Amino acid sequence: MTIPLNQTHQQVNITHSHESITGVVERLTYYSEESGYTVARLQRSSASELTTITGSFADIQPGQTLQLTGFWREHPQYGLQFQVVDYKQTKPATLTGIEKYLGSGLIKGVGPVTAKRIVAHFGLETLDIIENQINRLAEVNGIAKKRIAMIQKAWNEQKAIKSVMVFLQSHGVSTTYAVKIYKQYGDLAINKVNSNPYQLATDIYGIGFMTADKIARNLGVPPDSEFRYRAGMTHVLSEAAEDGHCYLPQPELIECVASLLKTESHQPQPNFIAQIIQKMTLADELVRECGVDKILYCYKPTFFHTEQNLAQLVCDRLTSPINPDIPRVRTWLERFSISRKVSLSPEQQQAVETAAYSKVMVITGGPGVGKTFCTRTIVELWKAMGKSIALAAPTGRAAQRLGEMTGEDAKTIHRLLEFDPKTRSFKRDKNNPLPQKAVIVDEASMLDLFLAYSLVQAVGENAQLLLVGDIDQLPSVGAGNVLADLINSGKVPVVRLTQVFRQAATSKIITAAHQINRGQYPNIESISDIPQSDCLWHGGGFQPEHGVQAISELIADLIPKLGFYPAIDVQVLCPMTRGLVGTRNLNNVLQQLINPPSPQKIEITRGGTIFRVGDRVIQLTNDYQREVFNGDVGFITTIDTEEQEVVVQYQERDVIYDYADLNEIALAWSVSIHKSQGSEYSVVILPLYTQHYMMLTRNLLYTGLTRAKKLALIIGSKKAIQMCVRSTKSQERYTQLQQRLVRLCTSRN
C-alpha cells in the first residue's frame, strides 16, 4: 500500500475522543525523513489484524514496542487508522518483538542473524542484559569482544541520539540529519544547536539555511536579529559560490538577503542590510572592493584573499620567464619528428616552443586538434632537458586518462599536493613546494579558484606549469572561472589549437562538436537499425515521457546489439536533475533496467532512494576524511546490514560509508552534464527537451557531446538542439581574476 504525502489533506471522518493503544511496529509503509511523517502497521496483542497508525515520529523502527495516544479516523481510501498525537517507546514484551527490534538496523553491529542468536540465548532478558551486563554477550556463539564493544558504543549512542532526535525533530530536523548532527557534535549537540543554530548549515552537509532558520526562530531568535542577518548574508554568498561566483555586487547581495529573510511579519529594509554589511566589513567578516563601475563588490574574506593571491602568484611567474633557446628546441623537434615519423602542425610547434621557456602557459582547443599529442611531445622535450615532471588532473578518471596517453604516472591534484584530511589542507604549498621542475595539469577548465591557488603556490619558484584544457567546455563546478580568466587576461602565454587532424575528422562526434562551437546546427544522422555513424539523433517524440521510453529501449535493445555493456559503458547525461528526463527520475528507471532487484543483491532505502549492490553512484560533496571528492563515480560492492555500512569502489579503492552519510552519494546511472566534466564514456546518451530551456546552452551541449568516446546518442527534439546551438549565454560568473592580472602585470611593465 502506498500512501501519498497529501493524504492528510483528503477528507476523513474523525473521532476526537483520545485513547491509548500499545503494540509492536511490524513494518513501515511510508516514512518521510524530512518531516518524520509516518504510516506504519502495528501488531496489537488485543487484535488479530494489523492496525494502521499515522503521525510524526522522531525515530521509528520495526520491532519497537510503542504506547500510543491518539484517536481513530476512517480514511475514505485506506480505511480505519489510528492518528497518533503522542507516543513513548517501551521495551518489547515478546521474543519476536525483541528480535525484530534488535535486528532492525537500530544498533550498529547487530543485524537480523545476530539478533536471532542473542534472543535465542537470553530470551526475554535480552534488553536488560545489553543495558546492564553487556559483557555477557560473549556467551553467544560468534560474538567476540570487539563486536561487544561496538554494540555497547552503538547502544549508548542510540540513547543519546534519541534525546537529540526528540529535540531536533520538534524543530523540523529529520532523523537522518539528527544522526549526522550527533556525529558532528556528540553530547554537545543540543547545546551547539541552542547557541548557534545557523552553524548547522555550515557544518552539516544537507542542512540548509531554511532549516537552520526555522530552528533559530523556534528557539526565540527574532526575525530582525542582527545575528540572523549576518547568518543570512553568509548563506547568500555561499549560495552564490555554489553557482560559481567569487563575490556579489552589493545591490544584488542586498536584494538576495532581503528575499531570503522576508517573513509574513517582517520585511527587511535595504538600508538596514547595508548597515549590517558595513559592520561585517569592519569586523573582517566580509570584504568590499570598489569595481570599475563604482559598485561595491562583496566577498567572503577567503574568496577575496585567494583571488588576490592567485593573481599575484601568476603575475610573479610571468615577470620572470626562462631565457629561451629556440634554435636548440627547434633542432630537437626536427630530430624528434624524424625519429617518431610524425609531423607537428605550426600550432603544435608553437605550443612546444612556448612550453620550453614559459613559467606558466595554457594550451587549449577542442576535440581532435592534437592536444594529447602536443602534451606527449612536451613531456618528451622536458625529459630531454633533464626536467623532472609531475602530471595531474582534477579528477581520478582524468588523471588515469592523462597517465595512459603520456605513458607517465599521473595523479589527482589532491594526491599530487598530498592532501591531509586531518588538517584539511595540502602538505605541498609555497613553504614545501613540489620537487618536480615541470608540472602538467590536464582538464584545466575544471580548476576552481581554491584548487588553482593551491596548485600554483605549490609549484616551485623555478618550475614550469602547463595547463591543458578546453575553454569551450562548461566552467568549473566550484567558484571561479580560472582557465577563461587566465586566457582572457591576455597576459598568460596561450596557444589555441584549431586544426582538426584527418583521423579525428572521421568521427562525427568531433565534427558535430566543432559545428556546435561555430554556432552551426550539427550534422547528426537519424538513428537506424544498423547505425553507420558514431553520433546519432533519436527523435524520441516531443514530450519527455517519450524520451524516457526511447532511452529505455536503447538500453535494453540497441546498445547491447552494438556490443556495449550498459552497466559499464553507458552514461546518460542530463541538463537538469528535475523532470521526467532529469537525473532523479532517470536514475530510478535505469536502475530497474540495468541493476534490477534480486535475492542475491542486498539493498537499503535512504531518503527515498534505493541503494543496491552493483549500483553506480556519484559523490556529491568533497569528503576530506574519506578522501573522496565531488563528482567521483564508483560502484557499490557491499552493503553490510549488521555494521550499517556501504562500501563503494572508486577506481580500485574502497570507501566505507555509514548509513547516516549516504546523503553524500546518489545514483549515477544518470548524472548532470556539469558533473561529467573530466570524464569520458564509451557511450553517452543526451536527452534534450525544450522543458530544459533555462539550461540549454552551446557549451552545455558541447561538453556533453565530447564526453563520448565511441558513440553519442542525442534523444529529443531538434528545437532543443537548435536552442543549445543559438544560446551562448552561459551564466556570467562574478570573478575579478582577469582584471587583477591585467592590473598587476601592466603596473610592472
Coordinates of C-alpha atoms in Angstrom, one line a residue, residues 118 122 126 129-130 133-141 143 148 151:
I118 CA 21.2 -13.2 21.0
F122 CA 18.9 -14.7 26.6
T126 CA 17.9 -9.7 26.3
I129 CA 21.4 -7.9 29.6
I130 CA 22.5 -5.4 26.9
Q133 CA 25.5 -6.8 31.7
I134 CA 26.6 -6.4 28.1
N135 CA 29.8 -8.4 28.5
R136 CA 27.6 -11.5 28.8
L137 CA 27.0 -11.2 25.1
A138 CA 30.3 -13.2 24.8
E139 CA 28.2 -16.2 25.8
V140 CA 26.6 -16.0 22.4
N141 CA 28.4 -18.0 19.7
I143 CA 30.2 -12.5 19.2
I148 CA 30.6 -6.4 22.1
I151 CA 27.4 -2.9 20.2

